[in-house]
PDB file of C-alpha atoms in Angstrom:
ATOM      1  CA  UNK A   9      84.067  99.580  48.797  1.00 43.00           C
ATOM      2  CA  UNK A  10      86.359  96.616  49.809  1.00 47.00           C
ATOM      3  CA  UNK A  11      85.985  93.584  47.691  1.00 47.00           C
ATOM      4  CA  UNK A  12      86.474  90.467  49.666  1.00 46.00           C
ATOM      5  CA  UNK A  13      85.839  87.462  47.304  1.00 49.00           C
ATOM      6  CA  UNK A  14      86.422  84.487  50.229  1.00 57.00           C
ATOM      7  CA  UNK A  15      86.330  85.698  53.803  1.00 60.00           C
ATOM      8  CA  UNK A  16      86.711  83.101  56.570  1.00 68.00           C
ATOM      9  CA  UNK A  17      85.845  84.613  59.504  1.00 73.00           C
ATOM     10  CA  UNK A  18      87.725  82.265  61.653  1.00 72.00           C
ATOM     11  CA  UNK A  19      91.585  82.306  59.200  1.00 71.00           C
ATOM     12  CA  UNK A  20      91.338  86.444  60.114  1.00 77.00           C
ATOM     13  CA  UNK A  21      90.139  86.473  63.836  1.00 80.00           C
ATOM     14  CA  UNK A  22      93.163  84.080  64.890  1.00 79.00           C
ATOM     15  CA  UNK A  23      95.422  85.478  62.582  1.00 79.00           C
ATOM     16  CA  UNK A  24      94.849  88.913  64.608  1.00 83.00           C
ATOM     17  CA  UNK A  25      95.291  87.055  67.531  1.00 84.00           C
ATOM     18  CA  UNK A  26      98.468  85.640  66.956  1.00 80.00           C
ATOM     19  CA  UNK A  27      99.718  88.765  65.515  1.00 82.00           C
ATOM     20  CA  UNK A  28      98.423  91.320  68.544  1.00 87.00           C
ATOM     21  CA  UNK A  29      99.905  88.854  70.666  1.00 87.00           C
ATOM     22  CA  UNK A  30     103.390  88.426  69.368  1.00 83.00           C
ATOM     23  CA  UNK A  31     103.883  92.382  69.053  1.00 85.00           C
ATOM     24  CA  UNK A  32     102.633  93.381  72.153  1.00 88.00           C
ATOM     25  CA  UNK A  33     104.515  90.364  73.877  1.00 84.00           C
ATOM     26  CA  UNK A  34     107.901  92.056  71.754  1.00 80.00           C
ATOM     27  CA  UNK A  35     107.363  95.575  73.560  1.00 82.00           C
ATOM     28  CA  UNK A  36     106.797  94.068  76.680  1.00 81.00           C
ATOM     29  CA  UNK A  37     110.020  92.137  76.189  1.00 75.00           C
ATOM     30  CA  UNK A  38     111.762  94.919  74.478  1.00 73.00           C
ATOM     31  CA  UNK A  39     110.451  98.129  76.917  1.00 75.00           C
ATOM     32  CA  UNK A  40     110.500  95.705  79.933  1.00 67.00           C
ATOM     33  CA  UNK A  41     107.023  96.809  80.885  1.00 73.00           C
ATOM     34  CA  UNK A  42     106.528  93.100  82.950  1.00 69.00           C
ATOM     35  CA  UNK A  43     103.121  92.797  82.323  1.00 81.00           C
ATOM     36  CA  UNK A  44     101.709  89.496  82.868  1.00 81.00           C
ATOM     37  CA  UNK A  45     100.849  87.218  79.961  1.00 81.00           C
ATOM     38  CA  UNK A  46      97.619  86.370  80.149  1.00 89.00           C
ATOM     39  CA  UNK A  47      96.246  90.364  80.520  1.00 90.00           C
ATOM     40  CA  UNK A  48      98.692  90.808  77.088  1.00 90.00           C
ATOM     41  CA  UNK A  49      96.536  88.054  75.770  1.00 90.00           C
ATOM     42  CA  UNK A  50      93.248  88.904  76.792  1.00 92.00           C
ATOM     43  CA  UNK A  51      93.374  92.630  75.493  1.00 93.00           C
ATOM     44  CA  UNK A  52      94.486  90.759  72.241  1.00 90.00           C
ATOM     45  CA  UNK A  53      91.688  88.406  71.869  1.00 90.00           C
ATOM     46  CA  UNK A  54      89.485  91.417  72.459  1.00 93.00           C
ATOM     47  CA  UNK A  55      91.112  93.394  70.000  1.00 91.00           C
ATOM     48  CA  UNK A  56      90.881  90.916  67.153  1.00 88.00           C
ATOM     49  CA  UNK A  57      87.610  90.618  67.886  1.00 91.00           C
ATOM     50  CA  UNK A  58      87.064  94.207  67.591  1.00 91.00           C
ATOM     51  CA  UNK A  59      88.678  93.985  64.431  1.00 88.00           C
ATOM     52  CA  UNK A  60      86.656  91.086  62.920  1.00 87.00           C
ATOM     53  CA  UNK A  61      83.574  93.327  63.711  1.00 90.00           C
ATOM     54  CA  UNK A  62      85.218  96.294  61.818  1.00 88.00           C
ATOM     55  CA  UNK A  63      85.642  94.454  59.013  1.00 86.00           C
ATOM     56  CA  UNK A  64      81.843  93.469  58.941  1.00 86.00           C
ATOM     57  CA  UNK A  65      80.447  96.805  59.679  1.00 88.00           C
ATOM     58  CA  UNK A  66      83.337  99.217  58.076  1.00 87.00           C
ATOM     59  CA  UNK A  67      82.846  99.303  54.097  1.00 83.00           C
ATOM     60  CA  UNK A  68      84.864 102.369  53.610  1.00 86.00           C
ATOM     61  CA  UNK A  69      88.253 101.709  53.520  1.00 82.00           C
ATOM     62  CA  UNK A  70      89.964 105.072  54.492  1.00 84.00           C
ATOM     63  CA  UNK A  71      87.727 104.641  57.165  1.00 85.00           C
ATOM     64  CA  UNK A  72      88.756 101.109  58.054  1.00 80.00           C
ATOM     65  CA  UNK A  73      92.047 102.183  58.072  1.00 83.00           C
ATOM     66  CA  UNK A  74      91.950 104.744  60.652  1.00 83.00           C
ATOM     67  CA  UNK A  75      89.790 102.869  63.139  1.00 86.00           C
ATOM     68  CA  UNK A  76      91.839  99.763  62.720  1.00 84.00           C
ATOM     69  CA  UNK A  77      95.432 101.485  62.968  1.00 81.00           C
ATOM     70  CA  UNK A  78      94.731 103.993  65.123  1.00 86.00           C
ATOM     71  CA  UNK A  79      92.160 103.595  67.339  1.00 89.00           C
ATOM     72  CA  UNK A  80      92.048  99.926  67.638  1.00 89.00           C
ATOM     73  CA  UNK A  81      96.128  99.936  68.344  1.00 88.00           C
ATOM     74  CA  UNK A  82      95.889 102.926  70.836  1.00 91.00           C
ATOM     75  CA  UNK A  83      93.654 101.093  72.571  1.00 91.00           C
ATOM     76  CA  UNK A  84      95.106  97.435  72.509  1.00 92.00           C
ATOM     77  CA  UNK A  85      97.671  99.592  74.003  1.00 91.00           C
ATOM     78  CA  UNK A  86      96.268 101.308  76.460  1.00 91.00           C
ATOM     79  CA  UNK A  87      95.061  97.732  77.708  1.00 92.00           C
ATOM     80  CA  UNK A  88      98.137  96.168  77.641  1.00 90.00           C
ATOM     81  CA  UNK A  89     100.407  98.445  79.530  1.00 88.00           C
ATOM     82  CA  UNK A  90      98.313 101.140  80.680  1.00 87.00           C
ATOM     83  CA  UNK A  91      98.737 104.947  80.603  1.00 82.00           C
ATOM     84  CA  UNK A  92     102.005 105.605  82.361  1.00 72.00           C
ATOM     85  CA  UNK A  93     103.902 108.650  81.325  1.00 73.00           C
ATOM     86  CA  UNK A  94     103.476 110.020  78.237  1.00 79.00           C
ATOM     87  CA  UNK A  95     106.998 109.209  77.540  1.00 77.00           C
ATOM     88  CA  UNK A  96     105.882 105.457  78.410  1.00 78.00           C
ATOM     89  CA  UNK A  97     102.605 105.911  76.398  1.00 85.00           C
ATOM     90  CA  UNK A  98     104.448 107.210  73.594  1.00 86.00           C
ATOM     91  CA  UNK A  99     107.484 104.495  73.814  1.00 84.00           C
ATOM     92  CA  UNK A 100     104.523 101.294  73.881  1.00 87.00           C
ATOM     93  CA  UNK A 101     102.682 102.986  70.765  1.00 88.00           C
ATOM     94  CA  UNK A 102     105.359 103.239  68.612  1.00 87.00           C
ATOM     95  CA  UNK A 103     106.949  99.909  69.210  1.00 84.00           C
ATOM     96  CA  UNK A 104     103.683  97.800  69.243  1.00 86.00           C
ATOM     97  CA  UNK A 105     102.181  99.785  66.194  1.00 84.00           C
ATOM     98  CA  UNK A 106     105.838  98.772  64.079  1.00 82.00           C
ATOM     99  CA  UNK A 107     105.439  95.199  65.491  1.00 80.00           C
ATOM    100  CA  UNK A 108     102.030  95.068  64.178  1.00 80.00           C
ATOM    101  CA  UNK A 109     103.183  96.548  60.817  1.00 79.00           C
ATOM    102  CA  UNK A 110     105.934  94.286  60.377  1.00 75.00           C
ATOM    103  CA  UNK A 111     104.110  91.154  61.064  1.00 72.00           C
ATOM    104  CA  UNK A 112     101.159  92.378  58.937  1.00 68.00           C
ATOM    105  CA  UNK A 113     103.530  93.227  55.919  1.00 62.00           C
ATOM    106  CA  UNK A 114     104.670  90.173  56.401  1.00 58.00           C
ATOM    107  CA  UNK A 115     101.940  88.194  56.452  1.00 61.00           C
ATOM    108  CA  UNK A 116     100.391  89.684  53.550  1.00 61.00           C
ATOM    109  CA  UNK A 117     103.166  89.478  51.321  1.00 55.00           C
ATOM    110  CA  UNK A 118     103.151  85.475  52.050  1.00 56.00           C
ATOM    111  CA  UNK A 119      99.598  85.767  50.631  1.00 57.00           C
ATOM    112  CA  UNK A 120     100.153  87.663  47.547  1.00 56.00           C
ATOM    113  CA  UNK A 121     103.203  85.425  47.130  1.00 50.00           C
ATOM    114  CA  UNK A 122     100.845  82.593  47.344  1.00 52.00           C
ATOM    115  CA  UNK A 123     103.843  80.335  48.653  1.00 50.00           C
ATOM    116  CA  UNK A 124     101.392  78.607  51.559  1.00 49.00           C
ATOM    117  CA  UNK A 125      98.546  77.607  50.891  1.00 53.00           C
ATOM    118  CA  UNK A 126      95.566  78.801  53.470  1.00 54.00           C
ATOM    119  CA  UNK A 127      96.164  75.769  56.234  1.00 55.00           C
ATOM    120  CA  UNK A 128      99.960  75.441  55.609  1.00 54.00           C
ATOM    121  CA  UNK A 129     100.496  79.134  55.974  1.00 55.00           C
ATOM    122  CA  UNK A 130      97.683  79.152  59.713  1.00 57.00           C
ATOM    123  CA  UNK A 131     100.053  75.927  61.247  1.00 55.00           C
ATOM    124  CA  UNK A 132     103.518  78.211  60.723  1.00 56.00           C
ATOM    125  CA  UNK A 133     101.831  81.396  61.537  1.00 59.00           C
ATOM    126  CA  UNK A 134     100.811  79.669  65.018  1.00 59.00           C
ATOM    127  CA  UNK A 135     103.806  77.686  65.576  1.00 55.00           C
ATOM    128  CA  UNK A 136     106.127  80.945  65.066  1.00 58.00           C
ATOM    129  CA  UNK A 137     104.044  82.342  67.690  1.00 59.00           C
ATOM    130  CA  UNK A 138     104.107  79.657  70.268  1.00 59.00           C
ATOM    131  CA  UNK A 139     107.759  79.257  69.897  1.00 55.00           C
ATOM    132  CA  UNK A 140     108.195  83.313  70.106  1.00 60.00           C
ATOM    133  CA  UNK A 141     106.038  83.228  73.380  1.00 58.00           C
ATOM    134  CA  UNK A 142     107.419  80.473  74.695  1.00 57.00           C
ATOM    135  CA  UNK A 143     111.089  82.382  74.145  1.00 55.00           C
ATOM    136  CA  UNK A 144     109.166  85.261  75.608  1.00 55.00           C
ATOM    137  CA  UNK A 145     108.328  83.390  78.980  1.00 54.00           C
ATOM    138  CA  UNK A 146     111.856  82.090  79.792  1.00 53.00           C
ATOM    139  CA  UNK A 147     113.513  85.555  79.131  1.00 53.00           C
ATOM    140  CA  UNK A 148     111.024  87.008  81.521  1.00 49.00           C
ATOM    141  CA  UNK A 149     111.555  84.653  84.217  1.00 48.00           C
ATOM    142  CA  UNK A 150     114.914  83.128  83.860  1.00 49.00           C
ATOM    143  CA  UNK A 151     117.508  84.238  86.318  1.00 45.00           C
ATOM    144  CA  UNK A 152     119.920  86.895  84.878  1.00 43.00           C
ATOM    145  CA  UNK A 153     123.260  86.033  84.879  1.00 48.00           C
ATOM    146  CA  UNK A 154     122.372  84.069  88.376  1.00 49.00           C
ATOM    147  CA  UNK A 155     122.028  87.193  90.060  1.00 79.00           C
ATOM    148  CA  UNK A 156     118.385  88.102  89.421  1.00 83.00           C
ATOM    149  CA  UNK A 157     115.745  85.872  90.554  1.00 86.00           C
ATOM    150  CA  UNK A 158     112.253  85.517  90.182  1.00 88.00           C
ATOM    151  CA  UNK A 159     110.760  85.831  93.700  1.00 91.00           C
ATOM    152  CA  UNK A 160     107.852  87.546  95.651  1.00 94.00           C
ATOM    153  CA  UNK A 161     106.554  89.228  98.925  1.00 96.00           C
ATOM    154  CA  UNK A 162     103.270  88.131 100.869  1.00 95.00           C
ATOM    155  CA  UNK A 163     101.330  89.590 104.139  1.00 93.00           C
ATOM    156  CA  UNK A 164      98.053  88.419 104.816  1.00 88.00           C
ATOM    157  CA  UNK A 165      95.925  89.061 101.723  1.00 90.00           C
ATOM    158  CA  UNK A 166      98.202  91.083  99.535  1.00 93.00           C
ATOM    159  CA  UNK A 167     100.774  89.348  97.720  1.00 93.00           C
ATOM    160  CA  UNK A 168     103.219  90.846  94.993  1.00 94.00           C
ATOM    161  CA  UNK A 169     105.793  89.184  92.514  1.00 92.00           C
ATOM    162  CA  UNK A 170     108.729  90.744  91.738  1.00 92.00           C
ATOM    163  CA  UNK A 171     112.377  90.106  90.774  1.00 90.00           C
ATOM    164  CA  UNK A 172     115.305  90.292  93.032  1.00 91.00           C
ATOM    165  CA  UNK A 173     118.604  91.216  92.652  1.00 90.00           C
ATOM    166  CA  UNK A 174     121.203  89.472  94.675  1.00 86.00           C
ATOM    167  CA  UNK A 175     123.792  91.818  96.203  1.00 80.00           C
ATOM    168  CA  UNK A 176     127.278  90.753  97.626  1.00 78.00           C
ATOM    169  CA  UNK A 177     127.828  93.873  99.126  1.00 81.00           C
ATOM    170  CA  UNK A 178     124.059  94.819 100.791  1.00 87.00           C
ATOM    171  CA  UNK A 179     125.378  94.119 104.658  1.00 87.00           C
ATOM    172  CA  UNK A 180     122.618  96.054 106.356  1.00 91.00           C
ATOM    173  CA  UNK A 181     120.979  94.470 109.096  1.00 92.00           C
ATOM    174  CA  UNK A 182     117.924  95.870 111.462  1.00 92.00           C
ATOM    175  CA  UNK A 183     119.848  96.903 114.691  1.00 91.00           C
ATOM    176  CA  UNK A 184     116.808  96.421 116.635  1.00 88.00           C
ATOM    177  CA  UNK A 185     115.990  93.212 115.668  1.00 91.00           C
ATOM    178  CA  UNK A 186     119.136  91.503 113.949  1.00 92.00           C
ATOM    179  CA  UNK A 187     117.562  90.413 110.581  1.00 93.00           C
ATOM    180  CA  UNK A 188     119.113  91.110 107.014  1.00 93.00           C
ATOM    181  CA  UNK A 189     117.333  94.004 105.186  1.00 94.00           C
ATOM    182  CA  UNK A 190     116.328  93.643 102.176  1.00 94.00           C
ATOM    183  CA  UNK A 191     115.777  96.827  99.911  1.00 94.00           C
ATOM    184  CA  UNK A 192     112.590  97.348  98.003  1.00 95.00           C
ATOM    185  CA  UNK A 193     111.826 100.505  95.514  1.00 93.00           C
ATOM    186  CA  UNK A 194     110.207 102.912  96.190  1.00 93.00           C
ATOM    187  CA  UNK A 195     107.295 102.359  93.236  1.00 91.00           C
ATOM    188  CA  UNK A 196     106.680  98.417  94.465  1.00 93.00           C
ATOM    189  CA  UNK A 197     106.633  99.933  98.014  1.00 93.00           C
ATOM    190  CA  UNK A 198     104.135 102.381  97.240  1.00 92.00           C
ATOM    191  CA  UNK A 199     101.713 100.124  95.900  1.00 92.00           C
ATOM    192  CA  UNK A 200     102.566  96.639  98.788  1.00 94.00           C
ATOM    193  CA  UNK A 201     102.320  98.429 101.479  1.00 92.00           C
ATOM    194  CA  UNK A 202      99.461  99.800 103.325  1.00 90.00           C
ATOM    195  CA  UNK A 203      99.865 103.008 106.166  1.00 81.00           C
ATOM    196  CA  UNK A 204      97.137 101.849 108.559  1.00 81.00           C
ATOM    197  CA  UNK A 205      98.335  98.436 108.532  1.00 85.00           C
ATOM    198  CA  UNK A 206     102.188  98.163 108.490  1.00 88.00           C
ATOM    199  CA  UNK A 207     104.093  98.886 111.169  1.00 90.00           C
ATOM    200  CA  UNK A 208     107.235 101.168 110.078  1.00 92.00           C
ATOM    201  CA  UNK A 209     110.809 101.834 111.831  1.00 92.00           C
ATOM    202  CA  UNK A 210     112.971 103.856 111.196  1.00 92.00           C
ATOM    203  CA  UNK A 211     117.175 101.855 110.460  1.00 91.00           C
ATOM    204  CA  UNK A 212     119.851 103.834 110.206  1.00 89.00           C
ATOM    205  CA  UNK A 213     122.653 103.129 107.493  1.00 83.00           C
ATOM    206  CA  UNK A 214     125.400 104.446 105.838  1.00 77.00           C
ATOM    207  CA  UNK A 215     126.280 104.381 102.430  1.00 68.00           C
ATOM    208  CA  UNK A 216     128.474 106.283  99.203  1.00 55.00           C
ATOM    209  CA  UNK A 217     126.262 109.119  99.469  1.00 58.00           C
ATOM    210  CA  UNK A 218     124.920 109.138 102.666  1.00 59.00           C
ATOM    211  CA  UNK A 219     126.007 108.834 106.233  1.00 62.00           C
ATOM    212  CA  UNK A 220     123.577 108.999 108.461  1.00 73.00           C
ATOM    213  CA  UNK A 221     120.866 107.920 106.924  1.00 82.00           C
ATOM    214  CA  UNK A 222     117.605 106.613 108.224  1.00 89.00           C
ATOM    215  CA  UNK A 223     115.676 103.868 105.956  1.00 91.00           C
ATOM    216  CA  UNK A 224     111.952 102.690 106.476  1.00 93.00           C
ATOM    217  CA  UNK A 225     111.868  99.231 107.470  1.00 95.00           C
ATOM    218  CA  UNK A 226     108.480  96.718 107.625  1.00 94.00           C
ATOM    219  CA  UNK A 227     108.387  93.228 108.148  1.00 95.00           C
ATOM    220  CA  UNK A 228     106.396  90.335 105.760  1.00 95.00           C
ATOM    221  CA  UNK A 229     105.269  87.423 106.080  1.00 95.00           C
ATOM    222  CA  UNK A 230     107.236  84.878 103.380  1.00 94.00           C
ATOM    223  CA  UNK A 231     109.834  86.835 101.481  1.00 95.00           C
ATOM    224  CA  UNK A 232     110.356  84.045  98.499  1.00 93.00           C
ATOM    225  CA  UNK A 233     113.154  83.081  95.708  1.00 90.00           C
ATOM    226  CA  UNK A 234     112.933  80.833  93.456  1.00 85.00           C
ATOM    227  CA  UNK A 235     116.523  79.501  92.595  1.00 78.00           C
ATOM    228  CA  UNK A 236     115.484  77.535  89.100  1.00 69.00           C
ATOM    229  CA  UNK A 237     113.102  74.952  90.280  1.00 67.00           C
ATOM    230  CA  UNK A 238     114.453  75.219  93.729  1.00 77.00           C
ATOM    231  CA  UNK A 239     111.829  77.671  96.185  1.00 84.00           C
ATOM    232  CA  UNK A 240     113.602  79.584  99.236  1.00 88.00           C
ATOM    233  CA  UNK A 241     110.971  80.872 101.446  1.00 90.00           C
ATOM    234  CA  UNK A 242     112.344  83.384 104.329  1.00 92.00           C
ATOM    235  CA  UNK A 243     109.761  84.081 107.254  1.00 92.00           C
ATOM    236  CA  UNK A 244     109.354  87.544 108.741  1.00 93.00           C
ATOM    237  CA  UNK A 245     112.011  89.206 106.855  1.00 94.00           C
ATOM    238  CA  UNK A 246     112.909  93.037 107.135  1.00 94.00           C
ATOM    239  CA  UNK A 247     111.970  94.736 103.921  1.00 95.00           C
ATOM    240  CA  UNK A 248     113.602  98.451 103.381  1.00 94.00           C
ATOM    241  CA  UNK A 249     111.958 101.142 101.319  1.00 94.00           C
ATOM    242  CA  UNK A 250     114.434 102.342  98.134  1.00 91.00           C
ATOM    243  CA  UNK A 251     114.609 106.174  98.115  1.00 88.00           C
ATOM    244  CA  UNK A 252     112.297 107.435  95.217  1.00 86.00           C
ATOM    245  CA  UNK A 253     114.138 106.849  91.858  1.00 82.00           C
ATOM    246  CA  UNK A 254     116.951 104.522  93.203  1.00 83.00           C
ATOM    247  CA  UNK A 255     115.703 101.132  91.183  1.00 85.00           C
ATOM    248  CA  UNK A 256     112.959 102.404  89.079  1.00 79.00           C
ATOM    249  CA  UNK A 257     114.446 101.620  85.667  1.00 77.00           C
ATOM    250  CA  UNK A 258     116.227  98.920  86.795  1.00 82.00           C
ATOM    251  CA  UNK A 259     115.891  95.076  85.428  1.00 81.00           C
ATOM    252  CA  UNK A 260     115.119  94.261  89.212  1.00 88.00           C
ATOM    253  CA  UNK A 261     112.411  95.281  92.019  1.00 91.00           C
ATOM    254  CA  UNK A 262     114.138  94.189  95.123  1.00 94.00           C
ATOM    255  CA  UNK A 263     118.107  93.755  96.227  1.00 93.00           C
ATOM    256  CA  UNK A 264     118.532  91.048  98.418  1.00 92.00           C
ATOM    257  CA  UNK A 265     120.293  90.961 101.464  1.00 91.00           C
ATOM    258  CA  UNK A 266     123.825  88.994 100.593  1.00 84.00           C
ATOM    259  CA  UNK A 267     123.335  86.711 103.597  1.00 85.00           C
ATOM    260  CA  UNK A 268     119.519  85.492 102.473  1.00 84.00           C
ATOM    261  CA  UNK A 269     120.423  82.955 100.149  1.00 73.00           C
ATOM    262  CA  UNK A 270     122.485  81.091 103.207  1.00 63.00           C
ATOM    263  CA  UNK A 271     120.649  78.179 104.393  1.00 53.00           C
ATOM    264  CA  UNK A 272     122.059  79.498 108.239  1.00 44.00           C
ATOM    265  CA  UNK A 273     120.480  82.384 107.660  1.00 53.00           C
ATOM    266  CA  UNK A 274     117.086  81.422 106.387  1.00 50.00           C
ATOM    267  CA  UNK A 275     116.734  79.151 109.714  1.00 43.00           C
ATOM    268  CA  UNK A 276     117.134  82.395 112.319  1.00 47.00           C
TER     269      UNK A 276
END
């Protein structure tokens, strides 16, 4: 049976916290998963909750053990990010159970150590954390190398963020109607877009590989960029549908048309 001489209840719950947090916040970071924040945290809080009421119910320690590592991560897991692939599945397990491991080696050795005392060691624990999901917010959102924004797509109810990748040498333009195309993948596509509701025509193009091809095109409302604090909003712009494949993988959901970011152009 476990011994625990002093148990505070509260010290372990947001200790759990901070730790599920910060590893599942370093795969989503490091696998570039892009899921949002506050879901990451949620499924945390719910998981170190879980684990507080191991700890009270579990006395056997083998058995601790495998419910905490191995359920309780697979399914922080599955929370976070999902099912996927089982590539994908496999990739977020791994990374978020050595996250967890580290930081809980870590921590633990600070204990034993007894370098901090109880309070002293809580205040770094959750000022490491803030600062690492602070870091964790601006390399999700900043603009990469001022060629990938943070931006988004809206018509009527359904809205979808994304990031978008500007593109010097995307010249395609709707014959039929004149406006830039803009080219989204095929996996954001798939789940924006609705059959029975979007009208779809048919643009030819040419490119490396092909040339005569023929892309889906759909309008949207507000097609939107956000330059730092600065917010471009273009009206009833032409969104293309990637072939399957083409951007999946990549840091970026959507290439932009290179005219878009033009104030001319944003006014036609």
């Amino acid at each position: 049976m476990r011994k625990i001489y002093v148990f505070y209840a509260d010290v372990f719950l947001l200790q759990n916290l901070c730790m599920d947090y910060a590893a599942v916040m370093g795969s989503n970071l490091l696998l570039k998963r892009r899921k949002r924040g506050i879901r990451l945290f949620v499924v945390s809080l719910l998981c170190s909750v879980a684990g507080l009421i191991l700890v009270l119910l579990v006395k056997n320690p083998l058995w601790y053990q495998l419910l905490a590592h191995f359920l309780l991560n697979t399914g922080m897991v599955l929370g976070c990010f999902g099912i996927g692939s089982k590539k994908q599945f496999l990739e977020n397990w791994m990374v978020t159970y050595f996250a967890v491991i580290l930081l809980g080696g870590g921590m633990e050795w600070l204990q034993e150590q007894q370098v901090l005392s109880r309070y002293h060691f809580m205040q770094i624990l959750i000022a490491v954390t803030a600062l690492f999901c602070a870091a964790a917010y601006l390399v999700q959102f900043r603009s990469f190398g001022s060629n990938i924004f943070p931006g988004g797509i809206k018509k009527g109810e359904r809205q979808m963020k994304l990031r978008a990748y500007y593109d010097s040498g995307n010249q395609l333009r709707d014959p039929y109607t004149g406006k830039a195309v803009s080219i989204l993948s095929f996996e954001k596509a798939g789940k924006f877009l609705e059959a029975d509701k979007d009208s779809i025509r048919l643009v030819p193009y040419r490119s490396l590989g092909e040339q005569n091809g023929l892309l889906r095109v759909t309008d949207v409302e507000i097609l939107e960029i956000m330059l730092g604090s600065r917010r471009i909003a273009i009206k009833n712009a032409a969104i293309g549908v990637a072939e399957e494949g083409l951007l999946e993988g990549k840091d970026y959901d959507l290439i932009l048309h290179a005219a878009l970011l033009d104030g001319e152009e944003r006014q036609k």
